[in-house]
Amino acid sequence: MSRDALLGVYAPPETLFVKGQGAWLEADDGRRYLDFTAGIAVNALGYDAPEIRRAVEACLATGLIHTSNLFRTEPAEALARELVAVTFPGKVYFCNSGAEAGEACFKFARRWARAEGGPDKVGIVAFRGSFHGRLFGTLAATDRPRYREPFEPLMPGVAWAELDDPGSVEAVVDAERTAAVVIEPVQGEGGIRPVDPGFLRELRAICDDRGVALIFDEIQCGLGRTGDLFAYESSGVTPDLLALAKPLAGGLPMGAVVGAPHLAATVGPGDHATTFGGGPMVATVARAVLKTVADTAFLEGVRERSARLDEGLAGLAEDHDAVAALRGRGLMRGLALHRPAAPVVTAARERGLLVCSAGPDVVRLLPPLNIPLDELDLGVRRLGEALAATGDA
Ligand SMILES: Cc1ncc(COP(=O)(O)O)c(C=O)c1O
């Protein structure tokens, strides 16, 4: 096997994976790895989940993988209703990735803001540490100079505010010029930083006051990852637009935007589209995923695993001086280190544990939401060994 023909935008390690089962990946040499990346928060139900297998088989039996949005199909309509039922009254748009969901949010927000407030109401306010995707709009709202600079100019009109600092938001949200404020209720790539629920309430008030749409990007933190179905729930705040993707269709590419009725009312045929969005196969699988992760007993299980992980990580922080802080919620965790995360990621892999980083010095843990407790413990032990092998003990 050779990677020669792949465009060099990724730099994976040599290991070649050939099978997955539960929280485990198996390489072509037979070696098994406990996967605490879960496909970067995608494989919420682990590999080879029976719910997903059944949904794929049911869809294949109909012969409909794709029809396009020229025609109606049942799974997308049903999934949209089910998403509205677990979020807030509104309408759903389906796309194929997180970045596409973000771009759609920006377009829908602009459409509404301009209709309400005039042609200049196009700006986006984003937060320091944010990550919303790699397309020209979402990248413009992503606080990663290294990702942005080679591709500038990006979408103009983005202003920046600081997390948990309402004054910094007040200073840049302009009733005449701002269309939307976009925030991850738990920042992912920026270092696993949960936002204070009170701050989300302040954002809601500022947006209401200035006629600005509030967008929650729950692409990474949504759909059960935090132990709540959505991370924003604990704030009691409802956004105008909610972006979802990653785990939604169990590893098949799918994004979704839930838009509140006032936004939905300003969008009509031709305003936005994508060929694959909401196809029968992805929507059938997403219905199975949503049904599973929205179940109260399943979410209780996530919280139980989260408490167990808390204990394990607290032990690591005690034993290893390299750990500067523990961050995150549910099964979305970050170990902020006093040193670079990359060597720990490599040392963990050498010990059969897959983790990734979130920024230069945070080790990110995103195990499947249904991981058995003993495998969670095993992962923590291996992470401890990796910390010990890369520096202090
Ligand atoms: C919070 C958040 N928004 C958007 C994205 C972009 O999603 P995608 O990679 O599917 O385009 C990501 C991906 O990591 C993300 O974590």
Tab-separated table of C-alpha atoms and ligand atoms in Angstrom:
chain	number	residue	atom	x	y	z
A	1	MET	CA	0.000	0.000	0.000
A	2	SER	CA	1.183	3.504	-0.729
A	3	ARG	CA	-0.209	6.943	-0.088
A	4	ASP	CA	1.614	8.458	-3.069
A	5	ALA	CA	-1.520	9.341	-5.016
A	6	LEU	CA	-3.231	11.112	-2.094
A	7	LEU	CA	-3.015	14.897	-1.996
A	8	GLY	CA	-0.756	15.781	0.879
A	9	VAL	CA	-3.188	17.666	3.094
A	10	TYR	CA	-3.146	14.970	5.770
A	11	ALA	CA	-0.196	13.403	7.542
A	12	PRO	CA	-1.438	10.187	9.159
A	13	PRO	CA	0.986	7.751	10.789
A	14	GLU	CA	2.039	4.673	8.799
A	15	THR	CA	-0.389	2.255	10.491
A	16	LEU	CA	-2.971	0.972	8.015
A	17	PHE	CA	-6.349	0.167	9.542
A	18	VAL	CA	-8.429	-2.619	8.116
A	19	LYS	CA	-11.171	-3.396	10.665
A	20	GLY	CA	-13.166	-1.845	13.472
A	21	GLN	CA	-15.279	-3.242	16.276
A	22	GLY	CA	-16.703	-1.252	19.170
A	23	ALA	CA	-14.006	1.093	20.456
A	24	TRP	CA	-11.241	-0.882	18.711
A	25	LEU	CA	-9.452	-0.465	15.406
A	26	GLU	CA	-7.345	-3.255	13.939
A	27	ALA	CA	-4.320	-2.676	11.719
A	28	ASP	CA	-3.155	-4.838	8.805
A	29	ASP	CA	-0.465	-6.371	11.038
A	30	GLY	CA	-3.167	-7.586	13.440
A	31	ARG	CA	-2.372	-5.025	16.133
A	32	ARG	CA	-5.435	-3.599	17.931
A	33	TYR	CA	-5.802	-0.008	19.070
A	34	LEU	CA	-8.278	1.446	21.535
A	35	ASP	CA	-9.710	4.419	19.686
A	36	PHE	CA	-10.339	7.533	21.794
A	37	THR	CA	-10.665	9.694	18.678
A	38	ALA	CA	-13.854	8.003	17.398
A	39	GLY	CA	-13.219	9.397	13.934
A	40	ILE	CA	-12.934	12.886	15.498
A	41	ALA	CA	-16.213	12.672	17.427
A	42	VAL	CA	-18.044	10.934	14.579
A	43	ASN	CA	-18.288	7.293	15.665
A	44	ALA	CA	-20.478	7.926	18.705
A	45	LEU	CA	-21.721	4.326	18.684
A	46	GLY	CA	-18.315	2.787	17.963
A	47	TYR	CA	-17.326	0.685	14.969
A	48	ASP	CA	-19.690	-1.857	13.436
A	49	ALA	CA	-22.634	-0.688	15.558
A	50	PRO	CA	-25.645	-2.973	15.043
A	51	GLU	CA	-28.014	0.038	14.895
A	52	ILE	CA	-26.069	1.428	11.942
A	53	ARG	CA	-25.670	-1.911	10.207
A	54	ARG	CA	-29.445	-2.498	10.434
A	55	ALA	CA	-30.221	0.988	9.087
A	56	VAL	CA	-27.835	0.564	6.141
A	57	GLU	CA	-29.335	-2.831	5.327
A	58	ALA	CA	-32.891	-1.457	5.558
A	59	CYS	CA	-31.979	1.330	3.176
A	60	LEU	CA	-30.234	-0.983	0.731
A	61	ALA	CA	-33.373	-3.115	0.660
A	62	THR	CA	-35.300	-0.154	-0.778
A	63	GLY	CA	-32.726	0.350	-3.537
A	64	LEU	CA	-32.623	4.076	-2.749
A	65	ILE	CA	-29.229	5.439	-1.841
A	66	HIS	CA	-29.732	8.762	-3.556
A	67	THR	CA	-32.459	10.534	-5.490
A	68	SER	CA	-31.443	14.239	-5.154
A	69	ASN	CA	-33.662	16.987	-3.810
A	70	LEU	CA	-35.540	17.179	-7.084
A	71	PHE	CA	-37.765	14.544	-5.480
A	72	ARG	CA	-39.245	13.772	-2.079
A	73	THR	CA	-38.104	10.787	-0.054
A	74	GLU	CA	-39.380	9.617	3.298
A	75	PRO	CA	-36.224	9.346	5.493
A	76	ALA	CA	-35.214	13.026	5.210
A	77	GLU	CA	-38.710	14.239	5.983
A	78	ALA	CA	-38.944	11.941	8.997
A	79	LEU	CA	-35.452	12.876	10.245
A	80	ALA	CA	-36.229	16.588	9.950
A	81	ARG	CA	-39.340	16.132	12.099
A	82	GLU	CA	-37.356	14.106	14.622
A	83	LEU	CA	-34.583	16.725	14.815
A	84	VAL	CA	-37.108	19.500	15.365
A	85	ALA	CA	-38.752	17.428	18.094
A	86	VAL	CA	-35.482	17.208	20.064
A	87	THR	CA	-34.298	20.791	19.453
A	88	PHE	CA	-36.741	23.664	18.934
A	89	PRO	CA	-39.591	24.520	16.568
A	90	GLY	CA	-38.185	25.221	13.128
A	91	LYS	CA	-37.127	23.750	9.803
A	92	VAL	CA	-34.158	21.615	8.839
A	93	TYR	CA	-31.685	21.849	5.974
A	94	PHE	CA	-29.465	18.849	5.223
A	95	CYS	CA	-25.949	18.963	3.808
A	96	ASN	CA	-22.827	16.806	3.838
A	97	SER	CA	-20.329	18.074	6.392
A	98	GLY	CA	-19.768	20.380	9.317
A	99	ALA	CA	-18.260	23.181	7.264
A	100	GLU	CA	-21.209	23.037	4.887
A	101	ALA	CA	-23.597	23.312	7.818
A	102	GLY	CA	-21.685	26.389	9.003
A	103	GLU	CA	-21.750	27.976	5.556
A	104	ALA	CA	-25.478	27.341	5.321
A	105	CYS	CA	-25.987	28.994	8.722
A	106	PHE	CA	-24.146	32.103	7.505
A	107	LYS	CA	-26.244	32.289	4.356
A	108	PHE	CA	-29.540	31.785	6.177
A	109	ALA	CA	-28.555	34.335	8.840
A	110	ARG	CA	-27.684	36.914	6.178
A	111	ARG	CA	-30.892	36.291	4.277
A	112	TRP	CA	-32.934	36.960	7.411
A	113	ALA	CA	-30.832	39.831	8.761
A	114	ARG	CA	-30.919	41.702	5.461
A	115	ALA	CA	-34.654	41.186	5.100
A	116	GLU	CA	-35.110	42.631	8.597
A	117	GLY	CA	-32.354	45.218	8.812
A	118	GLY	CA	-31.227	46.270	5.352
A	119	PRO	CA	-28.440	45.424	2.905
A	120	ASP	CA	-25.475	46.143	5.205
A	121	LYS	CA	-26.467	43.590	7.833
A	122	VAL	CA	-24.037	40.892	6.711
A	123	GLY	CA	-21.273	40.640	9.359
A	124	ILE	CA	-20.442	37.626	11.510
A	125	VAL	CA	-19.086	37.771	15.059
A	126	ALA	CA	-16.930	34.767	16.015
A	127	PHE	CA	-14.823	33.924	19.071
A	128	ARG	CA	-11.163	33.599	19.812
A	129	GLY	CA	-10.242	29.904	19.807
A	130	SER	CA	-13.067	29.017	17.422
A	131	PHE	CA	-13.124	26.381	14.715
A	132	HIS	CA	-16.033	26.244	12.279
A	133	GLY	CA	-14.543	24.594	9.182
A	134	ARG	CA	-12.222	25.018	6.211
A	135	LEU	CA	-14.445	26.586	3.548
A	136	PHE	CA	-14.157	30.280	2.740
A	137	GLY	CA	-16.913	31.442	5.097
A	138	THR	CA	-16.336	29.053	7.963
A	139	LEU	CA	-12.563	29.482	7.698
A	140	ALA	CA	-13.043	33.251	7.940
A	141	ALA	CA	-14.798	32.624	11.274
A	142	THR	CA	-12.086	30.217	12.469
A	143	ASP	CA	-9.401	31.595	14.760
A	144	ARG	CA	-6.437	29.709	13.311
A	145	PRO	CA	-4.053	32.061	11.460
A	146	ARG	CA	-2.028	29.158	10.063
A	147	TYR	CA	-5.110	27.680	8.366
A	148	ARG	CA	-6.345	31.049	7.145
A	149	GLU	CA	-3.424	33.064	5.927
A	150	PRO	CA	-2.398	31.023	2.853
A	151	PHE	CA	-5.931	31.337	1.474
A	152	GLU	CA	-6.833	34.926	2.183
A	153	PRO	CA	-8.868	36.873	1.214
A	154	LEU	CA	-11.625	34.899	2.911
A	155	MET	CA	-15.216	35.988	3.490
A	156	PRO	CA	-15.009	39.589	4.705
A	157	GLY	CA	-16.947	41.042	7.620
A	158	VAL	CA	-15.895	38.814	10.538
A	159	ALA	CA	-15.312	40.502	13.907
A	160	TRP	CA	-13.835	38.788	16.956
A	161	ALA	CA	-14.922	38.577	20.573
A	162	GLU	CA	-13.573	36.777	23.631
A	163	LEU	CA	-15.264	33.769	25.198
A	164	ASP	CA	-17.100	34.443	28.450
A	165	ASP	CA	-16.629	38.202	28.027
A	166	PRO	CA	-19.972	39.890	27.215
A	167	GLY	CA	-18.302	43.312	26.986
A	168	SER	CA	-16.158	42.119	24.078
A	169	VAL	CA	-19.341	40.981	22.296
A	170	GLU	CA	-21.203	44.228	22.988
A	171	ALA	CA	-18.268	46.079	21.467
A	172	VAL	CA	-18.476	44.360	18.058
A	173	VAL	CA	-22.128	43.374	17.558
A	174	ASP	CA	-23.581	46.168	15.472
A	175	ALA	CA	-27.349	46.397	15.016
A	176	GLU	CA	-26.845	47.856	11.536
A	177	ARG	CA	-24.071	45.609	10.241
A	178	THR	CA	-24.037	42.266	12.105
A	179	ALA	CA	-26.078	39.343	10.807
A	180	ALA	CA	-25.018	36.638	13.275
A	181	VAL	CA	-22.951	35.612	16.268
A	182	VAL	CA	-21.526	32.080	15.979
A	183	ILE	CA	-20.262	30.047	18.930
A	184	GLU	CA	-19.385	26.479	19.866
A	185	PRO	CA	-21.010	25.843	23.276
A	186	VAL	CA	-17.946	23.693	23.949
A	187	GLN	CA	-14.996	24.773	21.828
A	188	GLY	CA	-13.387	21.714	20.262
A	189	GLU	CA	-10.302	22.297	18.147
A	190	GLY	CA	-9.556	25.426	20.191
A	191	GLY	CA	-8.656	23.296	23.220
A	192	ILE	CA	-11.889	21.730	24.618
A	193	ARG	CA	-13.294	24.774	26.386
A	194	PRO	CA	-16.860	24.653	27.702
A	195	VAL	CA	-18.553	28.055	27.540
A	196	ASP	CA	-20.226	29.341	30.683
A	197	PRO	CA	-24.041	28.819	30.353
A	198	GLY	CA	-24.549	32.333	31.734
A	199	PHE	CA	-22.482	33.689	28.842
A	200	LEU	CA	-24.767	31.928	26.335
A	201	ARG	CA	-27.713	33.667	28.034
A	202	GLU	CA	-25.939	37.023	27.732
A	203	LEU	CA	-25.298	36.339	24.049
A	204	ARG	CA	-28.975	35.585	23.538
A	205	ALA	CA	-29.909	38.902	25.132
A	206	ILE	CA	-27.389	40.891	23.058
A	207	CYS	CA	-28.536	39.207	19.838
A	208	ASP	CA	-32.216	39.822	20.642
A	209	ASP	CA	-31.511	43.421	21.495
A	210	ARG	CA	-29.660	44.086	18.216
A	211	GLY	CA	-31.669	41.931	15.830
A	212	VAL	CA	-28.831	39.457	15.276
A	213	ALA	CA	-29.080	35.687	14.714
A	214	LEU	CA	-27.431	33.419	17.286
A	215	ILE	CA	-25.766	30.349	15.775
A	216	PHE	CA	-24.694	27.404	17.919
A	217	ASP	CA	-22.107	25.171	16.272
A	218	GLU	CA	-22.682	21.797	17.942
A	219	ILE	CA	-20.920	19.908	15.191
A	220	GLN	CA	-18.446	18.413	17.658
A	221	CYS	CA	-20.144	18.842	21.039
A	222	GLY	CA	-23.721	17.953	20.030
A	223	LEU	CA	-25.737	14.735	19.831
A	224	GLY	CA	-24.899	13.290	23.235
A	225	ARG	CA	-21.167	13.979	23.431
A	226	THR	CA	-21.446	16.123	26.585
A	227	GLY	CA	-23.928	13.827	28.351
A	228	ASP	CA	-26.808	16.091	27.321
A	229	LEU	CA	-28.278	15.601	23.863
A	230	PHE	CA	-27.089	19.140	23.067
A	231	ALA	CA	-24.469	21.082	24.994
A	232	TYR	CA	-26.581	24.265	24.943
A	233	GLU	CA	-29.454	22.611	26.835
A	234	SER	CA	-28.034	23.350	30.286
A	235	SER	CA	-28.042	27.093	29.467
A	236	GLY	CA	-31.771	27.184	28.770
A	237	VAL	CA	-30.987	29.262	25.667
A	238	THR	CA	-32.385	28.431	22.236
A	239	PRO	CA	-30.315	29.500	19.224
A	240	ASP	CA	-31.770	30.775	15.944
A	241	LEU	CA	-29.627	28.339	13.998
A	242	LEU	CA	-28.091	25.071	15.148
A	243	ALA	CA	-25.343	23.384	13.109
A	244	LEU	CA	-24.872	19.620	13.424
A	245	ALA	CA	-22.709	17.094	11.596
A	246	LYS	CA	-19.982	14.672	12.743
A	247	PRO	CA	-21.887	11.841	14.534
A	248	LEU	CA	-25.231	12.535	12.877
A	249	ALA	CA	-25.176	9.768	10.275
A	250	GLY	CA	-22.950	7.269	12.070
A	251	GLY	CA	-19.883	7.894	9.904
A	252	LEU	CA	-21.650	8.624	6.630
A	253	PRO	CA	-21.151	12.274	5.645
A	254	MET	CA	-24.035	14.428	6.764
A	255	GLY	CA	-24.598	17.882	8.182
A	256	ALA	CA	-27.790	19.586	9.257
A	257	VAL	CA	-28.997	23.037	10.184
A	258	VAL	CA	-32.040	23.556	12.335
A	259	GLY	CA	-33.414	27.061	11.763
A	260	ALA	CA	-36.004	28.823	13.916
A	261	PRO	CA	-39.283	29.727	12.166
A	262	HIS	CA	-38.445	33.412	11.614
A	263	LEU	CA	-35.241	32.461	9.788
A	264	ALA	CA	-36.849	29.618	7.909
A	265	ALA	CA	-39.542	32.007	6.678
A	266	THR	CA	-37.019	34.133	4.778
A	267	VAL	CA	-35.454	31.229	2.848
A	268	GLY	CA	-37.104	29.955	-0.327
A	269	PRO	CA	-36.474	27.654	-3.295
A	270	GLY	CA	-33.127	28.339	-4.951
A	271	ASP	CA	-31.597	30.154	-1.965
A	272	HIS	CA	-29.361	27.218	-1.127
A	273	ALA	CA	-28.890	23.616	-2.233
A	274	THR	CA	-26.593	20.636	-2.402
A	275	THR	CA	-26.956	17.554	-4.597
A	276	PHE	CA	-26.436	14.948	-1.885
A	277	GLY	CA	-28.133	16.677	1.055
A	278	GLY	CA	-30.475	14.472	3.071
A	279	GLY	CA	-30.315	11.466	0.759
A	280	PRO	CA	-32.254	8.355	1.798
A	281	MET	CA	-29.211	6.353	2.899
A	282	VAL	CA	-27.632	8.986	5.163
A	283	ALA	CA	-31.000	10.058	6.519
A	284	THR	CA	-32.003	6.479	7.350
A	285	VAL	CA	-28.769	5.963	9.266
A	286	ALA	CA	-29.109	9.350	10.984
A	287	ARG	CA	-32.595	8.412	12.183
A	288	ALA	CA	-31.100	5.321	13.827
A	289	VAL	CA	-28.274	7.337	15.409
A	290	LEU	CA	-30.606	10.049	16.678
A	291	LYS	CA	-33.035	7.523	18.137
A	292	THR	CA	-30.152	5.855	19.981
A	293	VAL	CA	-28.362	8.920	21.337
A	294	ALA	CA	-31.546	10.806	22.286
A	295	ASP	CA	-32.651	7.965	24.553
A	296	THR	CA	-32.538	9.052	28.199
A	297	ALA	CA	-30.935	5.784	29.344
A	298	PHE	CA	-28.208	6.197	26.695
A	299	LEU	CA	-27.499	9.749	27.858
A	300	GLU	CA	-27.442	8.548	31.462
A	301	GLY	CA	-24.818	6.031	30.310
A	302	VAL	CA	-22.727	8.833	28.813
A	303	ARG	CA	-22.871	10.700	32.127
A	304	GLU	CA	-21.854	7.548	34.016
A	305	ARG	CA	-18.867	7.088	31.703
A	306	SER	CA	-18.046	10.766	32.055
A	307	ALA	CA	-17.927	10.460	35.859
A	308	ARG	CA	-15.630	7.443	35.511
A	309	LEU	CA	-13.379	9.375	33.122
A	310	ASP	CA	-13.327	12.270	35.592
A	311	GLU	CA	-11.892	9.996	38.252
A	312	GLY	CA	-9.303	8.543	35.914
A	313	LEU	CA	-8.176	11.895	34.569
A	314	ALA	CA	-8.021	13.424	38.046
A	315	GLY	CA	-5.638	10.573	38.929
A	316	LEU	CA	-3.487	11.366	35.888
A	317	ALA	CA	-3.370	15.044	36.836
A	318	GLU	CA	-2.209	14.072	40.323
A	319	ASP	CA	0.456	11.697	39.083
A	320	HIS	CA	1.866	13.746	36.210
A	321	ASP	CA	3.233	17.256	36.577
A	322	ALA	CA	2.906	17.715	32.826
A	323	VAL	CA	-0.874	18.050	33.200
A	324	ALA	CA	-1.717	21.737	33.567
A	325	ALA	CA	-5.524	21.470	33.521
A	326	LEU	CA	-8.404	19.124	32.799
A	327	ARG	CA	-11.055	20.537	30.530
A	328	GLY	CA	-14.308	19.517	28.910
A	329	ARG	CA	-17.635	17.900	29.536
A	330	GLY	CA	-19.046	14.417	29.144
A	331	LEU	CA	-16.898	12.381	26.788
A	332	MET	CA	-15.297	15.440	25.194
A	333	ARG	CA	-12.188	15.965	27.265
A	334	GLY	CA	-8.914	17.800	27.039
A	335	LEU	CA	-5.717	17.366	29.003
A	336	ALA	CA	-3.962	20.712	28.790
A	337	LEU	CA	-0.247	20.084	29.174
A	338	HIS	CA	2.726	22.214	30.120
A	339	ARG	CA	4.401	20.820	27.014
A	340	PRO	CA	3.467	19.903	23.425
A	341	ALA	CA	0.734	17.320	22.991
A	342	ALA	CA	2.130	15.650	19.838
A	343	PRO	CA	4.734	13.426	21.569
A	344	VAL	CA	2.055	12.167	23.986
A	345	VAL	CA	-0.265	11.376	21.060
A	346	THR	CA	2.548	9.362	19.448
A	347	ALA	CA	3.524	7.605	22.691
A	348	ALA	CA	-0.130	6.698	23.311
A	349	ARG	CA	-0.412	5.190	19.836
A	350	GLU	CA	2.710	3.142	20.457
A	351	ARG	CA	0.918	1.796	23.541
A	352	GLY	CA	-2.237	0.938	21.592
A	353	LEU	CA	-4.301	4.033	22.382
A	354	LEU	CA	-5.446	6.498	19.723
A	355	VAL	CA	-5.930	10.091	20.872
A	356	CYS	CA	-5.567	13.369	19.022
A	357	SER	CA	-4.636	16.914	19.933
A	358	ALA	CA	-6.694	20.106	20.126
A	359	GLY	CA	-4.200	22.878	19.535
A	360	PRO	CA	-0.496	22.564	20.351
A	361	ASP	CA	-0.650	21.505	23.992
A	362	VAL	CA	-3.991	19.789	24.581
A	363	VAL	CA	-4.507	16.032	24.297
A	364	ARG	CA	-8.093	15.462	23.215
A	365	LEU	CA	-10.171	12.452	24.256
A	366	LEU	CA	-13.333	11.601	22.323
A	367	PRO	CA	-14.142	7.949	23.029
A	368	PRO	CA	-17.314	6.379	21.637
A	369	LEU	CA	-20.313	7.273	23.798
A	370	ASN	CA	-21.113	3.629	24.534
A	371	ILE	CA	-17.581	2.507	25.427
A	372	PRO	CA	-17.480	-0.142	28.169
A	373	LEU	CA	-16.185	1.212	31.488
A	374	ASP	CA	-13.242	-1.181	31.619
A	375	GLU	CA	-12.072	0.045	28.201
A	376	LEU	CA	-12.360	3.620	29.421
A	377	ASP	CA	-10.130	2.656	32.360
A	378	LEU	CA	-7.691	0.911	30.031
A	379	GLY	CA	-7.447	4.044	27.894
A	380	VAL	CA	-6.683	6.189	30.946
A	381	ARG	CA	-3.986	3.721	32.028
A	382	ARG	CA	-2.366	3.783	28.592
A	383	LEU	CA	-2.518	7.567	28.544
A	384	GLY	CA	-0.751	7.617	31.914
A	385	GLU	CA	1.963	5.376	30.463
A	386	ALA	CA	2.314	7.711	27.497
A	387	LEU	CA	2.647	10.717	29.804
A	388	ALA	CA	5.253	8.916	31.862
A	389	ALA	CA	7.191	7.875	28.758
A	390	THR	CA	7.326	11.414	27.380
A	391	GLY	CA	8.515	13.311	30.398
A	392	ASP	CA	7.771	13.483	34.080
A	393	ALA	CA	6.291	10.511	35.910
B	1	LIG	C1	-17.045	22.748	15.996
B	1	LIG	C2	-16.762	22.356	14.578
B	1	LIG	N1	-17.364	23.012	13.579
B	1	LIG	C3	-17.141	22.678	12.303
B	1	LIG	C4	-16.290	21.676	11.955
B	1	LIG	C5	-16.060	21.331	10.510
B	1	LIG	O1	-16.623	20.085	10.216
B	1	LIG	P1	-16.165	19.269	8.925
B	1	LIG	O2	-14.775	18.810	9.148
B	1	LIG	O3	-17.163	18.144	8.830
B	1	LIG	O4	-16.283	20.202	7.767
B	1	LIG	C6	-15.624	20.955	12.955
B	1	LIG	C7	-14.654	19.898	12.617
B	1	LIG	O5	-13.812	19.529	13.377
B	1	LIG	C8	-15.872	21.314	14.304
B	1	LIG	O6	-15.246	20.671	15.305
